[in-house]
Amino acid sequence: MTFSEAELRTLAAEGAAALADSSATDILRWAVDAGLRLAVAGSMQDTVLVHLASTVLPGVDVLFLDTGYHFPETLQTRDRVAASYRVHLRTITPRQTVTEQDADFGVALHERDPDLCCALRKTQPLDEVLDEYDAWATGLRRVESESRRDTPVVSFDERRDRIKLAPLAAWSDDDVAAYVDKHDLISNPLLAQGYPSIGCAPCTRRVAAGADARSGRWAGTDKIECGMHL
């Protein structure tokens, strides 16, 4: 089934109204039952959404954006997920390698212009691969930051003309921990090493106990989002 932009907009509006208080499973099942070509964006910080989606749609495409700057532990988590979960894991890479980007923009672009680096290595690759889908699901949660507190469970992604799902939007940290324990999920080892929010290695720092979980991302700057969700 092929959906027009107008049809996707209508579906997104209907889903937002009907699913505002629904479970994460029901939100994902709604997309599947609607016949949407669905992908899940998996950062491999944790594997909750990836596992949950695999129970609703076995073989679901999971998109991992390999920026070239990930921690080894994050890549290891990706490989374990690909081998253990019922998903089709797709590793998506930027147009340029890190070496090629360094040649064009100078070494360590992330230090001088982190917004541009994120755009080239995260946002642009995601934009391009989502052309293959009608909808994508993200693990955004409202409790993660002030900028995410109003995250809807279903919306129309104006940037990409696709439906965007945030099935875990209403989940608390305790909800996540309970799901991980119940299903004995694969977890990124860095979560237990003082990294509650994990991005690219050069731009991620350990966080002191009790501090804002995202304060280790782009520490020392006013940047709070990579741009994928803006």
Tab-separated table of C-alpha atoms in Angstrom:
chain	number	residue	atom	x	y	z
A	1	MET	CA	0.000	0.000	0.000
A	2	THR	CA	1.273	3.437	-0.907
A	3	PHE	CA	0.235	6.456	1.160
A	4	SER	CA	0.137	10.028	-0.029
A	5	GLU	CA	1.366	12.848	2.182
A	6	ALA	CA	-2.246	13.873	2.783
A	7	GLU	CA	-3.175	10.342	3.864
A	8	LEU	CA	-0.225	10.176	6.237
A	9	ARG	CA	-1.194	13.520	7.745
A	10	THR	CA	-4.734	12.283	8.297
A	11	LEU	CA	-3.544	9.040	9.844
A	12	ALA	CA	-1.166	10.918	12.137
A	13	ALA	CA	-3.959	13.189	13.344
A	14	GLU	CA	-6.257	10.219	13.940
A	15	GLY	CA	-3.538	8.317	15.759
A	16	ALA	CA	-2.629	11.272	17.950
A	17	ALA	CA	-6.249	11.639	19.039
A	18	ALA	CA	-6.955	7.949	19.559
A	19	LEU	CA	-3.680	6.794	21.120
A	20	ALA	CA	-2.702	9.589	23.505
A	21	ASP	CA	-3.187	7.339	26.544
A	22	SER	CA	-2.485	3.988	24.909
A	23	SER	CA	0.218	1.493	25.742
A	24	ALA	CA	3.450	1.393	23.792
A	25	THR	CA	2.445	-1.965	22.351
A	26	ASP	CA	-0.905	-0.619	21.130
A	27	ILE	CA	0.785	2.384	19.520
A	28	LEU	CA	3.119	0.168	17.538
A	29	ARG	CA	0.323	-2.264	16.673
A	30	TRP	CA	-1.769	0.636	15.343
A	31	ALA	CA	0.984	1.467	12.847
A	32	VAL	CA	1.306	-2.150	11.771
A	33	ASP	CA	-2.452	-2.635	11.420
A	34	ALA	CA	-2.652	0.556	9.333
A	35	GLY	CA	-0.278	-1.014	6.829
A	36	LEU	CA	2.464	1.540	7.374
A	37	ARG	CA	6.006	0.697	6.366
A	38	LEU	CA	7.591	1.090	9.791
A	39	ALA	CA	11.187	1.469	10.904
A	40	VAL	CA	12.574	1.838	14.406
A	41	ALA	CA	15.482	4.163	15.143
A	42	GLY	CA	17.781	2.420	17.611
A	43	SER	CA	20.657	4.323	19.193
A	44	MET	CA	21.690	1.264	21.247
A	45	GLN	CA	21.706	3.283	24.440
A	46	ASP	CA	19.149	0.756	25.623
A	47	THR	CA	17.193	-1.818	23.662
A	48	VAL	CA	13.704	-1.398	25.115
A	49	LEU	CA	11.963	-0.004	22.028
A	50	VAL	CA	13.791	-2.372	19.695
A	51	HIS	CA	12.734	-5.392	21.735
A	52	LEU	CA	9.177	-4.158	22.123
A	53	ALA	CA	8.834	-3.523	18.389
A	54	SER	CA	10.180	-7.002	17.647
A	55	THR	CA	7.318	-8.525	19.644
A	56	VAL	CA	4.731	-6.557	17.664
A	57	LEU	CA	6.374	-6.842	14.239
A	58	PRO	CA	8.997	-9.610	14.127
A	59	GLY	CA	11.652	-8.742	11.567
A	60	VAL	CA	11.025	-4.999	11.882
A	61	ASP	CA	13.718	-2.802	10.352
A	62	VAL	CA	15.908	-1.204	13.021
A	63	LEU	CA	17.971	1.755	11.832
A	64	PHE	CA	21.295	2.295	13.566
A	65	LEU	CA	23.077	5.499	12.592
A	66	ASP	CA	26.774	4.709	12.609
A	67	THR	CA	28.332	8.144	12.875
A	68	GLY	CA	31.889	6.845	12.914
A	69	TYR	CA	32.300	8.235	16.418
A	70	HIS	CA	30.466	5.668	18.552
A	71	PHE	CA	31.874	4.059	21.666
A	72	PRO	CA	33.026	0.448	21.079
A	73	GLU	CA	30.426	-0.613	23.665
A	74	THR	CA	27.637	0.883	21.559
A	75	LEU	CA	28.761	-1.015	18.469
A	76	GLN	CA	29.006	-4.198	20.520
A	77	THR	CA	25.450	-3.652	21.754
A	78	ARG	CA	24.267	-3.216	18.159
A	79	ASP	CA	25.931	-6.481	17.146
A	80	ARG	CA	24.411	-8.364	20.067
A	81	VAL	CA	20.952	-7.029	19.203
A	82	ALA	CA	21.331	-8.050	15.566
A	83	ALA	CA	22.278	-11.568	16.635
A	84	SER	CA	19.680	-11.995	19.390
A	85	TYR	CA	16.481	-10.053	18.604
A	86	ARG	CA	13.929	-10.745	15.898
A	87	VAL	CA	14.796	-7.646	13.896
A	88	HIS	CA	16.414	-6.659	10.621
A	89	LEU	CA	19.166	-4.338	11.753
A	90	ARG	CA	20.322	-1.809	9.178
A	91	THR	CA	23.498	0.163	9.820
A	92	ILE	CA	23.155	3.557	8.165
A	93	THR	CA	26.300	5.559	7.458
A	94	PRO	CA	26.871	9.209	6.449
A	95	ARG	CA	27.830	10.174	2.922
A	96	GLN	CA	31.397	10.779	4.063
A	97	THR	CA	33.733	8.834	6.312
A	98	VAL	CA	35.224	10.716	9.248
A	99	THR	CA	38.478	11.051	7.285
A	100	GLU	CA	36.666	12.501	4.275
A	101	GLN	CA	34.740	14.928	6.468
A	102	ASP	CA	37.963	15.997	8.159
A	103	ALA	CA	39.467	16.741	4.754
A	104	ASP	CA	36.536	18.945	3.742
A	105	PHE	CA	35.661	20.614	7.055
A	106	GLY	CA	38.792	20.260	9.168
A	107	VAL	CA	39.606	17.828	11.961
A	108	ALA	CA	37.231	17.576	14.934
A	109	LEU	CA	34.294	19.423	13.392
A	110	HIS	CA	32.278	18.318	16.439
A	111	GLU	CA	34.376	20.641	18.605
A	112	ARG	CA	33.940	23.700	16.386
A	113	ASP	CA	30.462	23.220	14.974
A	114	PRO	CA	28.643	20.334	16.670
A	115	ASP	CA	25.343	21.229	14.985
A	116	LEU	CA	26.874	20.786	11.539
A	117	CYS	CA	28.614	17.580	12.563
A	118	CYS	CA	25.326	16.132	13.852
A	119	ALA	CA	23.548	17.252	10.688
A	120	LEU	CA	26.087	15.518	8.450
A	121	ARG	CA	26.504	12.351	10.471
A	122	LYS	CA	23.033	11.818	11.977
A	123	THR	CA	20.233	13.949	10.585
A	124	GLN	CA	21.027	13.770	6.882
A	125	PRO	CA	21.503	9.969	6.824
A	126	LEU	CA	18.235	9.496	8.717
A	127	ASP	CA	16.391	11.879	6.391
A	128	GLU	CA	17.578	9.910	3.387
A	129	VAL	CA	16.798	6.398	4.631
A	130	LEU	CA	13.328	7.363	5.880
A	131	ASP	CA	12.314	7.967	2.272
A	132	GLU	CA	11.844	4.179	2.212
A	133	TYR	CA	9.244	4.180	5.002
A	134	ASP	CA	5.865	5.661	5.929
A	135	ALA	CA	6.539	5.903	9.649
A	136	TRP	CA	9.364	5.706	12.124
A	137	ALA	CA	9.482	5.039	15.833
A	138	THR	CA	11.827	6.679	18.293
A	139	GLY	CA	12.577	6.014	21.949
A	140	LEU	CA	12.030	9.621	23.055
A	141	ARG	CA	10.612	9.956	26.578
A	142	ARG	CA	9.135	13.060	28.180
A	143	VAL	CA	11.096	12.702	31.409
A	144	GLU	CA	14.446	12.822	29.638
A	145	SER	CA	14.638	16.590	29.293
A	146	GLU	CA	12.649	19.809	29.321
A	147	SER	CA	12.779	19.916	25.525
A	148	ARG	CA	11.011	16.536	25.360
A	149	ARG	CA	8.328	17.023	27.990
A	150	ASP	CA	5.519	17.545	25.439
A	151	THR	CA	6.481	14.692	23.107
A	152	PRO	CA	3.307	13.257	21.502
A	153	VAL	CA	2.986	9.516	21.002
A	154	VAL	CA	1.957	10.051	17.362
A	155	SER	CA	2.725	13.068	15.201
A	156	PHE	CA	3.396	14.088	11.636
A	157	ASP	CA	7.104	14.650	11.046
A	158	GLU	CA	7.082	17.850	9.007
A	159	ARG	CA	10.761	17.571	8.206
A	160	ARG	CA	10.389	14.207	6.509
A	161	ASP	CA	6.668	14.019	5.624
A	162	ARG	CA	6.381	10.810	7.600
A	163	ILE	CA	4.467	9.662	10.680
A	164	LYS	CA	6.570	9.725	13.816
A	165	LEU	CA	5.840	7.458	16.778
A	166	ALA	CA	7.141	7.850	20.312
A	167	PRO	CA	5.624	4.754	21.970
A	168	LEU	CA	7.658	5.230	25.168
A	169	ALA	CA	6.877	8.936	25.552
A	170	ALA	CA	5.005	8.498	28.835
A	171	TRP	CA	7.408	5.966	30.345
A	172	SER	CA	9.321	6.806	33.518
A	173	ASP	CA	12.840	5.642	34.310
A	174	ASP	CA	11.270	3.019	36.574
A	175	ASP	CA	9.103	1.775	33.699
A	176	VAL	CA	12.194	1.316	31.558
A	177	ALA	CA	14.089	-0.470	34.335
A	178	ALA	CA	11.143	-2.785	35.003
A	179	TYR	CA	10.862	-3.738	31.315
A	180	VAL	CA	14.604	-4.370	31.079
A	181	ASP	CA	14.498	-6.616	34.152
A	182	LYS	CA	11.354	-8.470	33.084
A	183	HIS	CA	12.742	-9.371	29.670
A	184	ASP	CA	16.416	-9.608	30.643
A	185	LEU	CA	17.299	-7.208	27.857
A	186	ILE	CA	20.645	-6.492	26.307
A	187	SER	CA	21.955	-3.205	27.711
A	188	ASN	CA	24.784	-0.934	26.708
A	189	PRO	CA	27.541	-1.512	29.316
A	190	LEU	CA	28.128	2.240	29.515
A	191	LEU	CA	24.804	2.702	31.319
A	192	ALA	CA	26.367	1.073	34.373
A	193	GLN	CA	29.538	3.156	34.061
A	194	GLY	CA	28.097	6.623	34.655
A	195	TYR	CA	26.722	7.316	31.169
A	196	PRO	CA	22.913	7.601	31.490
A	197	SER	CA	22.638	9.262	28.064
A	198	ILE	CA	24.919	7.903	25.357
A	199	GLY	CA	25.819	9.558	22.087
A	200	CYS	CA	29.050	9.864	20.133
A	201	ALA	CA	32.191	9.283	22.198
A	202	PRO	CA	33.821	12.714	21.665
A	203	CYS	CA	30.645	14.515	22.764
A	204	THR	CA	29.544	12.339	25.697
A	205	ARG	CA	30.801	12.549	29.276
A	206	ARG	CA	30.123	10.666	32.472
A	207	VAL	CA	27.467	12.173	34.715
A	208	ALA	CA	27.669	12.460	38.495
A	209	ALA	CA	25.097	10.469	40.461
A	210	GLY	CA	21.857	12.430	40.745
A	211	ALA	CA	22.769	14.927	38.008
A	212	ASP	CA	20.665	15.594	34.914
A	213	ALA	CA	20.946	12.456	32.792
A	214	ARG	CA	21.576	14.449	29.615
A	215	SER	CA	24.114	16.844	31.133
A	216	GLY	CA	26.911	14.680	29.791
A	217	ARG	CA	25.869	15.316	26.197
A	218	TRP	CA	27.749	18.206	24.541
A	219	ALA	CA	28.958	19.251	27.994
A	220	GLY	CA	30.121	22.843	28.187
A	221	THR	CA	27.907	23.999	25.312
A	222	ASP	CA	24.299	25.124	25.024
A	223	LYS	CA	23.490	22.276	22.640
A	224	ILE	CA	20.827	19.894	23.970
A	225	GLU	CA	19.635	17.947	20.897
A	226	CYS	CA	21.404	16.424	17.907
A	227	GLY	CA	18.762	17.799	15.545
A	228	MET	CA	17.052	14.561	14.543
A	229	HIS	CA	13.931	15.531	16.476
A	230	LEU	CA	13.806	19.220	15.551
